[in-house]
């Protein structure tokens, strides 16, 4: 399998699976991904003055879920590095206060302290420099703003880790390969194994000037969620 190392490789991989991405997500998670995103959205601020940015937005599922749940925003921005994913997001969501653009999570074209809600769902693990992205989130977020991260993590229990490894290593590439691009679905388990744990992510958020408001485990800890608030201006 070709090693996926650069943002260009990642964007190319997501371009190649964009058309089947939503369907495969639903199939491979037995539609649990919908429930997990709804939980994320329930923690988003809402109001006519709220600016919301969803980075690694993919096909725009988080933004769609937020609008479907009746959340109000002054402005919504979806960013991603895959034009294939962004094209689908633009087709899916045409509300006048929503815009999409090709942009790195590590280099957000927004002013300091200007975003009230920032989410990244199943994206941080794909970012080549995830801690740099967290620093950038801190820069653009307003004090009191909410950072919402949903991600796959290595489970803590060894039994669950074995089951998870089996599912991700064998079942997922098989189904993903049959319905889409096999190497992309081989990449998923590797990216999870290489990624930090939820506890390590929370520790880094605290170090950067966030306070942890809540965390939640789904799927026996295979999927984790954290809601954090920015409490300080420190950079
Ligand atoms: C697994 S998809 C998640 C999409 C969506 N957030 C969801 O919940 O379904 C990961 C997305 O992260 C994007 N991505 C990867 N690296 C990125 C980066 N450095 N900056 C912005 N987006 C990135 C990919 O292009 C892809 O669309």
mmCIF file of N, CA and C in Angstrom, residues 44-45 50-54 73 75 77 114-119 141-142 145-148:
data_model
loop_
_atom_site.group_PDB
_atom_site.id
_atom_site.type_symbol
_atom_site.label_atom_id
_atom_site.label_comp_id
_atom_site.label_asym_id
_atom_site.label_seq_id
_atom_site.Cartn_x
_atom_site.Cartn_y
_atom_site.Cartn_z
ATOM 1 N N UNK A 44 -23.157 22.745 20.228
ATOM 2 C CA UNK A 44 -22.786 23.971 19.495
ATOM 3 C C UNK A 44 -23.545 25.181 20.018
ATOM 4 N N UNK A 45 -22.884 26.352 20.109
ATOM 5 C CA UNK A 45 -23.645 27.565 20.422
ATOM 6 C C UNK A 45 -24.576 27.903 19.256
ATOM 7 N N UNK A 50 -23.812 34.195 16.087
ATOM 8 C CA UNK A 50 -22.812 33.132 16.236
ATOM 9 C C UNK A 50 -22.127 32.823 14.894
ATOM 10 N N UNK A 51 -20.784 32.836 14.918
ATOM 11 C CA UNK A 51 -20.011 32.435 13.728
ATOM 12 C C UNK A 51 -19.471 31.024 13.969
ATOM 13 N N UNK A 52 -19.817 30.123 13.074
ATOM 14 C CA UNK A 52 -19.491 28.699 13.238
ATOM 15 C C UNK A 52 -18.597 28.243 12.087
ATOM 16 N N UNK A 53 -17.481 27.602 12.434
ATOM 17 C CA UNK A 53 -16.577 27.063 11.409
ATOM 18 C C UNK A 53 -16.428 25.558 11.622
ATOM 19 N N UNK A 54 -16.694 24.793 10.572
ATOM 20 C CA UNK A 54 -16.502 23.341 10.617
ATOM 21 C C UNK A 54 -15.345 23.018 9.686
ATOM 22 N N UNK A 73 -27.273 30.570 13.074
ATOM 23 C CA UNK A 73 -25.930 31.141 12.961
ATOM 24 C C UNK A 73 -25.976 32.414 12.131
ATOM 25 N N UNK A 75 -23.155 33.204 10.500
ATOM 26 C CA UNK A 75 -22.342 32.757 9.372
ATOM 27 C C UNK A 75 -21.806 31.353 9.660
ATOM 28 N N UNK A 77 -18.996 28.504 8.020
ATOM 29 C CA UNK A 77 -17.909 28.304 7.055
ATOM 30 C C UNK A 77 -17.482 26.841 7.136
ATOM 31 N N UNK A 114 -12.322 35.270 16.561
ATOM 32 C CA UNK A 114 -13.501 35.661 15.784
ATOM 33 C C UNK A 114 -14.537 34.558 15.580
ATOM 34 N N UNK A 115 -14.235 33.325 16.045
ATOM 35 C CA UNK A 115 -15.142 32.192 15.792
ATOM 36 C C UNK A 115 -15.745 31.717 17.127
ATOM 37 N N UNK A 116 -17.086 31.550 17.156
ATOM 38 C CA UNK A 116 -17.759 31.173 18.414
ATOM 39 C C UNK A 116 -17.910 29.664 18.581
ATOM 40 N N UNK A 117 -18.005 28.961 17.464
ATOM 41 C CA UNK A 117 -18.113 27.499 17.508
ATOM 42 C C UNK A 117 -17.213 26.924 16.436
ATOM 43 N N UNK A 118 -16.341 25.974 16.821
ATOM 44 C CA UNK A 118 -15.446 25.374 15.823
ATOM 45 C C UNK A 118 -15.498 23.861 16.009
ATOM 46 N N UNK A 119 -15.803 23.156 14.923
ATOM 47 C CA UNK A 119 -15.897 21.700 15.036
ATOM 48 C C UNK A 119 -14.985 21.019 14.035
ATOM 49 N N UNK A 141 -10.488 31.210 17.684
ATOM 50 C CA UNK A 141 -11.692 31.154 18.527
ATOM 51 C C UNK A 141 -11.783 32.319 19.504
ATOM 52 N N UNK A 142 -13.032 32.758 19.729
ATOM 53 C CA UNK A 142 -13.285 33.792 20.732
ATOM 54 C C UNK A 142 -13.185 33.163 22.121
ATOM 55 N N UNK A 145 -15.662 30.588 23.367
ATOM 56 C CA UNK A 145 -16.116 29.803 22.205
ATOM 57 C C UNK A 145 -15.951 28.313 22.451
ATOM 58 N N UNK A 146 -16.741 27.530 21.738
ATOM 59 C CA UNK A 146 -16.732 26.064 21.954
ATOM 60 C C UNK A 146 -15.980 25.356 20.828
ATOM 61 N N UNK A 147 -15.054 24.481 21.245
ATOM 62 C CA UNK A 147 -14.343 23.616 20.305
ATOM 63 C C UNK A 147 -14.899 22.204 20.468
ATOM 64 N N UNK A 148 -15.368 21.626 19.364
ATOM 65 C CA UNK A 148 -16.016 20.311 19.417
ATOM 66 C C UNK A 148 -15.265 19.343 18.517
#
